Each structure stands twice: as C-alpha cells, then as structure tokens.
Amino acid sequence: MDLYDNTGNLVQPLTDGDSHRISSSKFPSLLGSKGCDFLLSSTAEAAQVKISDLEGKVIGLYFSANWYPPCRNFNNLLVGVYEQLKSNGCNFEVVFVSSDEDLGAFNGYRESMPWLSIPYSDLETKKALNRQFDVEGIPCLIILQPDGSTLHDGVELIYKYGVEAFPFTKEKLEELQREERMKHESQTLTNLLTNPGRDYLLDPTLTNKVPVDSLIGKTVGLYFSAQWCVPCAKFTPKLISIYHKIKQSLEEKGENEDFEIVFLSYDRDQSAFVSYYCTMPWLALPFGESTIRNLAKYFDVQGIPCLIIIGPDGKTVTKQGRNLINLYQENAYPFTDAKLELLEKEMEEEAKRLPRTDYHAGHRHELTLVSEGNGGGPFICCDCDEQGSGWAYQCLGCGYEVHPRCMRAVDPENTGLIEDR
C-alpha cells in the first residue's frame, strides 16, 4: 500500500517491509497542516514549538487517549523513560497524537505529559498520521529516525527494554536481543529469584524464610498479580484450587517431582500486599523489591494476572500459564509442549462427541461449535470472562463465544430463547 504525506508526496518503503523511510525534511508536512506549522509545548516558557525544530532528533509519535486504561498505564511508563532519556542528554522527543473525545479530555491528559503535542484542533494531521502509519490500536508509539527510517513497535520496546532501547536503531535492538538470548540461555531459578542481599522467599506467615534453592528441580509458576486488579480477583481463587489439585495429584501418584508458585506483587502498598497474600497458599517475593520489576521486564509482562512457568531445569517453559490453566485446569501440568500436544489431541476427540449446535442459558441465540480451522480462534469466554482458544461455541450472528465446558444448555422452547432465522 502506498503511503503519502499531507502534501501528497509518496513515502518510499524500506526493503524489509516492516518500516517506512521518511525524510526528516518532510516533518513539517508530516506533523502539521496548512496554517499549523507548530506543536504544543508542555513548558511554560514556550507554548508552541516549530515543527522544523525537530529535525535531527529521534521522534516517537505517540497515539493515545485518556479514556483508555491501557494508554494511561503505558503513559506513566513512557513519562519515566522520556524524563530519564532527556536527563541523560539524549536527542529524543515525543509527539502526542490524541484520540481523546473532546478538548477538555485532551488538555487534562496532556497535563501528565512532559513532551510535545499536535494541537487538538488539527484534525487533518491526526487523521493523516493514523492513515499513513496504519494505526489499528492504542497505545501506539511510532519511532521516526533522523535518517528517515521508522519503527512501529515502540510500545513493545519500551515495555521490554525501557531506556535501554534508545536510540531504537536496528543495530541497538539486535544487540539487546543478543543479550536477552544469552540471559535466557544461562537462566536458573537462583539467578531469577535471588539478589545479593536475599536468597530466600516468604511463606504465607510472612515470618518464615524459605531458601530459593529449595525450589531447584521443581516446576515453578511466577504469579504476577495485585489485589486491586479485577481479573486477578477472578483468577486467583481458580489458581488456588488448581494449585491444590496439582499438589494432591503429585502426592497421590508418588511422583518424584513437585509444583510451587511464587507471588510477585503489583499491589500499591504493603498493607494491600499483606491482605492479598494472606489468601494464598504459596510463596512470595518481599513486597516492593526491584527484583519484581526486573522480572516483569525480563519476561515482558504487559498485563496481569500473568503466570510464567519455569521448568525443573530452571528454563522458561511458557509465558501462557494463565491461559493454559483456563483451558485445561490442573491437566495443564507440567505445561510442556508434549503435554499440550496430548491435551489438544484429547480436545479434538472430545469435540467429535459434542453437538454441532446448542443453546446456552446466558444467550438467546443458537450457538455453533467452531474451531480455529473453521471460523474460531482466540477469544474471551462470555461466561467466565477468561481467554480461550481451540474449540468454542459461537453465535454466528453476534460473535458471542463460550468455552464448551462453560455451556449451560437449555431447551429454547421452555425458556423463551429465540433463534433468529
């Protein structure tokens, strides 16, 4: 697809297919429109900044909106990264491209931003930028380099690497990826969960110290969660039940293996941590430790609840522990590819015995059994609000989907359910 700036000039794509090259001399036409050749500043010294002043800088085009919680969460992170880069003297600037619903929301959101903004009234430029960079969701951070190259996954890079991602060049990212591979190849449970001043974890009494080394050889789940998080409040009781079932099953089988979970708190204060953790039967890292932030960054945790599974050898088995628990419950253990392949085959066999269509007590239309191969795919179950994949019962008319196990079948003739014809 050809891309054009606001003056109608063709923007030539790079050969890798993932970026576009834009001359820095095109910034005035790219970031402004006829009669609007400036950006709004966040400083009191200068209300406006000429777009031409950005030439030679690494620029982050920040598509965001105050009304969307993921944007507000990322905004806090980006502010910290931006201020640290500026204090380090880095030649970096961010330009806010608003998707806010009105001027008041725009101004309120902009108060939290130390960078530049496209005026709210410059609708022409905002629409052109969204079209040109094919922005399909927010938050979105497009990196523009002085040499004209662009990078579209700035949000992911900020979450993953923080200030270390600067200057966002191909060479810098390859260097970070090499370092990351080396870290994962040398990963052990000990170097994940300890630091120079601590070699232990807490148990639910908060008084006993459990040596990290006692977990070596076990399958361990790293559980990122918080009391204030509504999805966490729904998932934690389920995880507690599954945890006990896995432990009991291993004990009954006399298996020479074990399963443990370590809680990594995202709570806002110590009292919330204590209140939440006292409901859990597993171990925890001390509240507020930098190790928690470092591990969230290391595993690229972008939302909670999140369950990372570490194998007996200390290597990462999967980052999708939560989804696997939702799909397979205790049967997901030990979460390996071999076990998941077996479970998928069992699910295929079970699906052969399910009715092709059925009714669900929570929906008025007939539901059809679908899979990823015939109209299905990853979904959020409308009954339990948890993620699913593979087989699902789906309303072909409105997209309502539920896990097969969540189906509560009813007779439409007796319940007043109506099938649209």
CSV table of N, CA, C and O in Angstrom, one decimal, residues 66-163:
chain,number,residue,atom,x,y,z
A,66,ASN,N,-6.9,9.4,26.7
A,66,ASN,CA,-7.2,9.4,28.2
A,66,ASN,C,-8.2,8.4,28.6
A,66,ASN,O,-8.1,7.9,29.7
A,67,TRP,N,-9.2,8.1,27.7
A,67,TRP,CA,-10.3,7.3,28.1
A,67,TRP,C,-10.0,5.8,28.2
A,67,TRP,O,-10.7,5.0,28.7
A,68,TYR,N,-8.8,5.4,27.6
A,68,TYR,CA,-8.5,4.0,27.5
A,68,TYR,C,-7.4,3.6,28.6
A,68,TYR,O,-6.3,4.1,28.5
A,69,PRO,N,-7.8,2.8,29.6
A,69,PRO,CA,-6.9,2.4,30.7
A,69,PRO,C,-5.5,1.9,30.2
A,69,PRO,O,-4.5,2.4,30.8
A,70,PRO,N,-5.4,1.1,29.2
A,70,PRO,CA,-4.0,0.7,28.8
A,70,PRO,C,-3.1,1.8,28.3
A,70,PRO,O,-1.9,1.8,28.5
A,71,CYS,N,-3.8,2.9,27.8
A,71,CYS,CA,-3.0,4.1,27.4
A,71,CYS,C,-2.5,4.8,28.7
A,71,CYS,O,-1.3,5.2,28.7
A,72,ARG,N,-3.4,4.9,29.7
A,72,ARG,CA,-2.9,5.6,30.9
A,72,ARG,C,-1.8,4.8,31.6
A,72,ARG,O,-0.9,5.4,32.1
A,73,ASN,N,-1.9,3.5,31.6
A,73,ASN,CA,-0.9,2.7,32.2
A,73,ASN,C,0.5,2.9,31.5
A,73,ASN,O,1.5,3.0,32.1
A,74,PHE,N,0.4,2.8,30.1
A,74,PHE,CA,1.7,3.0,29.3
A,74,PHE,C,2.2,4.4,29.5
A,74,PHE,O,3.4,4.6,29.5
A,75,ASN,N,1.3,5.4,29.6
A,75,ASN,CA,1.7,6.7,29.6
A,75,ASN,C,2.6,7.0,30.8
A,75,ASN,O,3.6,7.7,30.8
A,76,ASN,N,2.3,6.4,32.0
A,76,ASN,CA,3.1,6.5,33.2
A,76,ASN,C,4.5,6.0,32.9
A,76,ASN,O,5.5,6.6,33.4
A,77,LEU,N,4.6,4.8,32.3
A,77,LEU,CA,5.9,4.2,32.0
A,77,LEU,C,6.7,5.1,31.0
A,77,LEU,O,7.9,5.4,31.2
A,78,LEU,N,6.0,5.6,30.0
A,78,LEU,CA,6.7,6.4,29.0
A,78,LEU,C,7.2,7.7,29.5
A,78,LEU,O,8.3,8.2,29.2
A,79,VAL,N,6.5,8.3,30.5
A,79,VAL,CA,6.9,9.5,31.1
A,79,VAL,C,8.3,9.3,31.8
A,79,VAL,O,9.2,10.1,31.7
A,80,GLY,N,8.4,8.2,32.6
A,80,GLY,CA,9.6,7.9,33.3
A,80,GLY,C,10.8,7.7,32.3
A,80,GLY,O,11.9,8.2,32.5
A,81,VAL,N,10.5,6.9,31.2
A,81,VAL,CA,11.6,6.7,30.2
A,81,VAL,C,12.0,8.0,29.5
A,81,VAL,O,13.2,8.3,29.4
A,82,TYR,N,11.0,8.8,29.2
A,82,TYR,CA,11.3,10.1,28.5
A,82,TYR,C,12.1,11.0,29.4
A,82,TYR,O,13.1,11.6,28.9
A,83,GLU,N,11.7,11.1,30.6
A,83,GLU,CA,12.4,12.0,31.5
A,83,GLU,C,13.9,11.6,31.8
A,83,GLU,O,14.8,12.4,31.9
A,84,GLN,N,14.0,10.2,31.9
A,84,GLN,CA,15.4,9.7,32.1
A,84,GLN,C,16.3,10.0,30.8
A,84,GLN,O,17.4,10.3,30.9
A,85,LEU,N,15.7,9.7,29.7
A,85,LEU,CA,16.5,10.0,28.4
A,85,LEU,C,16.8,11.4,28.3
A,85,LEU,O,18.0,11.8,27.9
A,86,LYS,N,15.9,12.3,28.6
A,86,LYS,CA,16.2,13.8,28.5
A,86,LYS,C,17.2,14.2,29.5
A,86,LYS,O,18.1,15.0,29.2
A,87,SER,N,17.2,13.6,30.7
A,87,SER,CA,18.2,14.0,31.7
A,87,SER,C,19.6,13.4,31.3
A,87,SER,O,20.6,14.0,31.7
A,88,ASN,N,19.6,12.4,30.5
A,88,ASN,CA,20.8,11.8,30.0
A,88,ASN,C,21.4,12.5,28.8
A,88,ASN,O,22.4,12.2,28.2
A,89,GLY,N,20.6,13.6,28.3
A,89,GLY,CA,21.0,14.3,27.2
A,89,GLY,C,20.8,13.7,25.8
A,89,GLY,O,21.4,14.1,24.8
A,90,CYS,N,19.9,12.7,25.8
A,90,CYS,CA,19.6,12.0,24.6
A,90,CYS,C,18.7,12.9,23.6
A,90,CYS,O,17.8,13.6,24.1
A,91,ASN,N,19.0,12.8,22.4
A,91,ASN,CA,18.3,13.6,21.4
A,91,ASN,C,17.0,13.0,21.0
A,91,ASN,O,16.8,12.5,19.9
A,92,PHE,N,16.0,13.0,21.9
A,92,PHE,CA,14.8,12.3,21.7
A,92,PHE,C,13.6,13.2,22.1
A,92,PHE,O,13.7,14.0,23.0
A,93,GLU,N,12.5,13.1,21.3
A,93,GLU,CA,11.3,13.8,21.5
A,93,GLU,C,10.1,13.0,21.2
A,93,GLU,O,10.2,12.1,20.4
A,94,VAL,N,9.1,13.2,22.0
A,94,VAL,CA,7.8,12.5,21.8
A,94,VAL,C,6.8,13.5,21.3
A,94,VAL,O,6.7,14.7,21.8
A,95,VAL,N,5.9,13.1,20.4
A,95,VAL,CA,4.8,14.0,19.9
A,95,VAL,C,3.5,13.2,20.1
A,95,VAL,O,3.3,12.1,19.6
A,96,PHE,N,2.6,13.8,20.9
A,96,PHE,CA,1.3,13.1,21.3
A,96,PHE,C,0.3,13.4,20.1
A,96,PHE,O,0.1,14.5,19.7
A,97,VAL,N,-0.3,12.3,19.6
A,97,VAL,CA,-1.3,12.3,18.6
A,97,VAL,C,-2.6,11.9,19.3
A,97,VAL,O,-2.8,10.7,19.6
A,98,SER,N,-3.5,12.8,19.6
A,98,SER,CA,-4.6,12.5,20.5
A,98,SER,C,-5.8,11.8,19.8
A,98,SER,O,-6.1,12.1,18.7
A,99,SER,N,-6.4,10.8,20.6
A,99,SER,CA,-7.6,10.2,20.2
A,99,SER,C,-8.7,10.5,21.2
A,99,SER,O,-9.7,9.8,21.3
A,100,ASP,N,-8.5,11.6,22.0
A,100,ASP,CA,-9.4,11.9,23.0
A,100,ASP,C,-10.7,12.4,22.4
A,100,ASP,O,-10.8,12.9,21.3
A,101,GLU,N,-11.8,12.4,23.2
A,101,GLU,CA,-13.1,12.6,22.7
A,101,GLU,C,-13.5,14.1,22.6
A,101,GLU,O,-14.4,14.5,21.9
A,102,ASP,N,-12.8,14.9,23.5
A,102,ASP,CA,-13.1,16.4,23.4
A,102,ASP,C,-11.9,17.1,23.9
A,102,ASP,O,-10.9,16.5,24.4
A,103,LEU,N,-11.9,18.4,23.8
A,103,LEU,CA,-10.8,19.3,24.1
A,103,LEU,C,-10.4,19.2,25.6
A,103,LEU,O,-9.3,19.2,26.0
A,104,GLY,N,-11.5,19.1,26.5
A,104,GLY,CA,-11.2,19.0,27.9
A,104,GLY,C,-10.4,17.8,28.3
A,104,GLY,O,-9.5,17.9,29.1
A,105,ALA,N,-10.8,16.7,27.7
A,105,ALA,CA,-10.1,15.4,27.9
A,105,ALA,C,-8.7,15.5,27.4
A,105,ALA,O,-7.7,15.0,28.1
A,106,PHE,N,-8.5,16.1,26.2
A,106,PHE,CA,-7.2,16.3,25.7
A,106,PHE,C,-6.3,17.1,26.6
A,106,PHE,O,-5.1,16.7,26.9
A,107,ASN,N,-6.8,18.2,27.0
A,107,ASN,CA,-6.0,19.1,27.9
A,107,ASN,C,-5.7,18.5,29.2
A,107,ASN,O,-4.6,18.6,29.8
A,108,GLY,N,-6.7,17.7,29.8
A,108,GLY,CA,-6.4,17.0,31.0
A,108,GLY,C,-5.4,16.0,30.9
A,108,GLY,O,-4.5,15.8,31.8
A,109,TYR,N,-5.4,15.2,29.8
A,109,TYR,CA,-4.4,14.2,29.6
A,109,TYR,C,-3.1,14.7,29.4
A,109,TYR,O,-2.0,14.2,29.9
A,110,ARG,N,-3.0,15.8,28.6
A,110,ARG,CA,-1.7,16.5,28.2
A,110,ARG,C,-1.0,17.0,29.5
A,110,ARG,O,0.2,17.2,29.4
A,111,GLU,N,-1.7,17.3,30.5
A,111,GLU,CA,-1.1,17.8,31.7
A,111,GLU,C,-0.1,16.8,32.3
A,111,GLU,O,0.8,17.2,33.1
A,112,SER,N,-0.3,15.5,32.0
A,112,SER,CA,0.6,14.5,32.6
A,112,SER,C,1.8,14.2,31.7
A,112,SER,O,2.6,13.4,32.0
A,113,MET,N,1.9,14.9,30.6
A,113,MET,CA,2.9,14.7,29.5
A,113,MET,C,3.9,15.8,29.5
A,113,MET,O,3.6,16.9,29.3
A,114,PRO,N,5.2,15.4,29.6
A,114,PRO,CA,6.3,16.4,29.5
A,114,PRO,C,6.8,16.7,28.1
A,114,PRO,O,7.8,17.3,27.9
A,115,TRP,N,6.1,16.2,27.1
A,115,TRP,CA,6.5,16.3,25.7
A,115,TRP,C,5.6,17.2,24.9
A,115,TRP,O,4.7,17.8,25.4
A,116,LEU,N,5.8,17.1,23.6
A,116,LEU,CA,5.0,17.9,22.6
A,116,LEU,C,3.7,17.3,22.2
A,116,LEU,O,3.5,16.1,22.4
A,117,SER,N,2.8,18.1,21.6
A,117,SER,CA,1.5,17.5,21.2
A,117,SER,C,1.1,18.2,19.9
A,117,SER,O,1.3,19.4,19.7
A,118,ILE,N,0.4,17.5,19.0
A,118,ILE,CA,-0.3,18.0,17.9
A,118,ILE,C,-1.5,18.7,18.4
A,118,ILE,O,-2.3,18.1,19.2
A,119,PRO,N,-1.8,19.9,18.0
A,119,PRO,CA,-3.0,20.6,18.6
A,119,PRO,C,-4.3,19.8,18.4
A,119,PRO,O,-4.4,19.1,17.3
A,120,TYR,N,-5.1,19.8,19.3
A,120,TYR,CA,-6.4,19.0,19.3
A,120,TYR,C,-7.2,19.4,18.0
A,120,TYR,O,-7.9,18.6,17.4
A,121,SER,N,-7.1,20.7,17.7
A,121,SER,CA,-7.9,21.2,16.6
A,121,SER,C,-7.4,20.8,15.2
A,121,SER,O,-8.1,20.9,14.2
A,122,ASP,N,-6.1,20.3,15.2
A,122,ASP,CA,-5.5,19.9,13.9
A,122,ASP,C,-6.0,18.5,13.5
A,122,ASP,O,-5.2,17.5,13.4
A,123,LEU,N,-7.2,18.4,13.2
A,123,LEU,CA,-7.8,17.1,12.9
A,123,LEU,C,-7.3,16.5,11.6
A,123,LEU,O,-7.1,15.2,11.5
A,124,GLU,N,-6.9,17.3,10.7
A,124,GLU,CA,-6.4,16.9,9.4
A,124,GLU,C,-5.1,16.1,9.6
A,124,GLU,O,-4.9,15.0,9.0
A,125,THR,N,-4.2,16.6,10.4
A,125,THR,CA,-2.9,16.0,10.6
A,125,THR,C,-3.1,14.7,11.4
A,125,THR,O,-2.5,13.6,11.1
A,126,LYS,N,-3.9,14.7,12.4
A,126,LYS,CA,-4.2,13.5,13.2
A,126,LYS,C,-4.7,12.3,12.3
A,126,LYS,O,-4.3,11.2,12.4
A,127,LYS,N,-5.7,12.7,11.5
A,127,LYS,CA,-6.2,11.6,10.6
A,127,LYS,C,-5.2,11.1,9.6
A,127,LYS,O,-5.1,9.9,9.3
A,128,ALA,N,-4.4,12.1,9.1
A,128,ALA,CA,-3.4,11.7,8.1
A,128,ALA,C,-2.3,10.7,8.7
A,128,ALA,O,-1.9,9.8,8.1
A,129,LEU,N,-1.9,11.0,9.9
A,129,LEU,CA,-0.9,10.2,10.6
A,129,LEU,C,-1.5,8.8,10.9
A,129,LEU,O,-0.8,7.8,10.8
A,130,ASN,N,-2.7,8.7,11.3
A,130,ASN,CA,-3.3,7.4,11.6
A,130,ASN,C,-3.4,6.6,10.3
A,130,ASN,O,-3.2,5.4,10.3
A,131,ARG,N,-3.8,7.3,9.2
A,131,ARG,CA,-3.8,6.5,7.9
A,131,ARG,C,-2.4,6.1,7.5
A,131,ARG,O,-2.2,5.0,7.0
A,132,GLN,N,-1.5,7.1,7.5
A,132,GLN,CA,-0.2,6.8,7.0
A,132,GLN,C,0.6,5.7,7.7
A,132,GLN,O,1.2,4.9,7.1
A,133,PHE,N,0.4,5.6,9.0
A,133,PHE,CA,1.1,4.6,9.8
A,133,PHE,C,0.2,3.4,10.1
A,133,PHE,O,0.6,2.5,10.9
A,134,ASP,N,-1.0,3.4,9.5
A,134,ASP,CA,-1.9,2.3,9.7
A,134,ASP,C,-2.1,1.9,11.1
A,134,ASP,O,-2.0,0.7,11.5
A,135,VAL,N,-2.4,2.9,11.9
A,135,VAL,CA,-2.6,2.7,13.4
A,135,VAL,C,-3.9,2.0,13.6
A,135,VAL,O,-5.0,2.5,13.3
A,136,GLU,N,-3.8,0.7,14.1
A,136,GLU,CA,-5.0,-0.1,14.4
A,136,GLU,C,-5.5,-0.2,15.8
A,136,GLU,O,-6.5,-0.7,16.1
A,137,GLY,N,-4.6,0.3,16.7
A,137,GLY,CA,-4.9,0.2,18.1
A,137,GLY,C,-4.1,1.2,18.9
A,137,GLY,O,-3.0,1.6,18.4
A,138,ILE,N,-4.5,1.5,20.1
A,138,ILE,CA,-3.7,2.4,21.0
A,138,ILE,C,-3.5,1.7,22.3
A,138,ILE,O,-4.3,0.8,22.7
A,139,PRO,N,-2.4,2.0,23.1
A,139,PRO,CA,-1.4,3.0,22.7
A,139,PRO,C,-0.5,2.4,21.6
A,139,PRO,O,-0.3,1.2,21.4
A,140,CYS,N,0.0,3.4,20.8
A,140,CYS,CA,0.9,3.0,19.7
A,140,CYS,C,2.0,4.1,19.7
A,140,CYS,O,1.8,5.3,19.8
A,141,LEU,N,3.3,3.6,19.5
A,141,LEU,CA,4.4,4.5,19.5
A,141,LEU,C,5.2,4.2,18.3
A,141,LEU,O,5.9,3.2,18.2
A,142,ILE,N,5.2,5.1,17.3
A,142,ILE,CA,6.0,5.0,16.1
A,142,ILE,C,7.3,5.8,16.2
A,142,ILE,O,7.2,7.0,16.5
A,143,ILE,N,8.4,5.1,16.0
A,143,ILE,CA,9.7,5.8,16.1
A,143,ILE,C,10.2,6.3,14.7
A,143,ILE,O,10.2,5.5,13.8
A,144,LEU,N,10.4,7.6,14.6
A,144,LEU,CA,11.0,8.2,13.4
A,144,LEU,C,12.4,8.5,13.6
A,144,LEU,O,12.8,9.3,14.6
A,145,GLN,N,13.3,8.0,12.8
A,145,GLN,CA,14.7,8.2,12.9
A,145,GLN,C,15.2,9.4,12.1
A,145,GLN,O,14.5,9.7,11.0
A,146,PRO,N,16.3,10.1,12.4
A,146,PRO,CA,16.7,11.2,11.6
A,146,PRO,C,17.1,10.8,10.2
A,146,PRO,O,17.0,11.6,9.3
A,147,ASP,N,17.4,9.5,10.0
A,147,ASP,CA,17.7,9.1,8.6
A,147,ASP,C,16.5,8.7,7.8
A,147,ASP,O,16.6,8.3,6.6
A,148,GLY,N,15.3,8.9,8.4
A,148,GLY,CA,14.1,8.6,7.7
A,148,GLY,C,13.4,7.3,8.0
A,148,GLY,O,12.3,7.0,7.6
A,149,SER,N,14.2,6.3,8.6
A,149,SER,CA,13.6,5.0,8.8
A,149,SER,C,12.6,5.1,10.0
A,149,SER,O,12.7,6.0,10.9
A,150,THR,N,11.7,4.2,10.0
A,150,THR,CA,10.7,4.2,11.1
A,150,THR,C,10.5,2.8,11.7
A,150,THR,O,10.9,1.8,11.1
A,151,LEU,N,10.0,2.8,12.9
A,151,LEU,CA,9.8,1.5,13.7
A,151,LEU,C,8.5,1.6,14.3
A,151,LEU,O,8.1,2.6,14.9
A,152,HIS,N,7.7,0.5,14.2
A,152,HIS,CA,6.3,0.6,14.6
A,152,HIS,C,6.0,0.0,15.9
A,152,HIS,O,4.8,0.1,16.4
A,153,ASP,N,6.9,-0.7,16.5
A,153,ASP,CA,6.6,-1.4,17.8
A,153,ASP,C,7.3,-0.8,19.0
A,153,ASP,O,7.8,-1.4,19.9
A,154,GLY,N,7.2,0.6,19.0
A,154,GLY,CA,7.8,1.3,20.1
A,154,GLY,C,7.2,1.0,21.5
A,154,GLY,O,7.9,0.9,22.5
A,155,VAL,N,5.9,0.7,21.6
A,155,VAL,CA,5.3,0.4,22.8
A,155,VAL,C,5.9,-0.9,23.4
A,155,VAL,O,6.3,-1.0,24.6
A,156,GLU,N,6.0,-1.9,22.6
A,156,GLU,CA,6.6,-3.2,23.0
A,156,GLU,C,8.0,-3.0,23.4
A,156,GLU,O,8.5,-3.6,24.5
A,157,LEU,N,8.8,-2.2,22.7
A,157,LEU,CA,10.2,-2.0,23.1
A,157,LEU,C,10.3,-1.2,24.4
A,157,LEU,O,11.2,-1.5,25.2
A,158,ILE,N,9.5,-0.3,24.6
A,158,ILE,CA,9.5,0.5,25.9
A,158,ILE,C,9.2,-0.5,27.0
A,158,ILE,O,9.9,-0.4,28.1
A,159,TYR,N,8.1,-1.3,26.9
A,159,TYR,CA,7.8,-2.2,27.9
A,159,TYR,C,9.0,-3.2,28.2
A,159,TYR,O,9.2,-3.6,29.3
A,160,LYS,N,9.6,-3.6,27.1
A,160,LYS,CA,10.6,-4.7,27.2
A,160,LYS,C,11.9,-4.2,27.7
A,160,LYS,O,12.6,-4.8,28.5
A,161,TYR,N,12.4,-3.1,27.1
A,161,TYR,CA,13.8,-2.6,27.4
A,161,TYR,C,13.9,-1.3,28.1
A,161,TYR,O,14.9,-0.9,28.6
A,162,GLY,N,12.8,-0.5,28.1
A,162,GLY,CA,12.9,0.8,28.8
A,162,GLY,C,13.8,1.7,28.1
A,162,GLY,O,13.9,1.8,26.9
A,163,VAL,N,14.6,2.5,28.9
A,163,VAL,CA,15.6,3.4,28.3
A,163,VAL,C,16.7,2.7,27.5
A,163,VAL,O,17.3,3.4,26.7
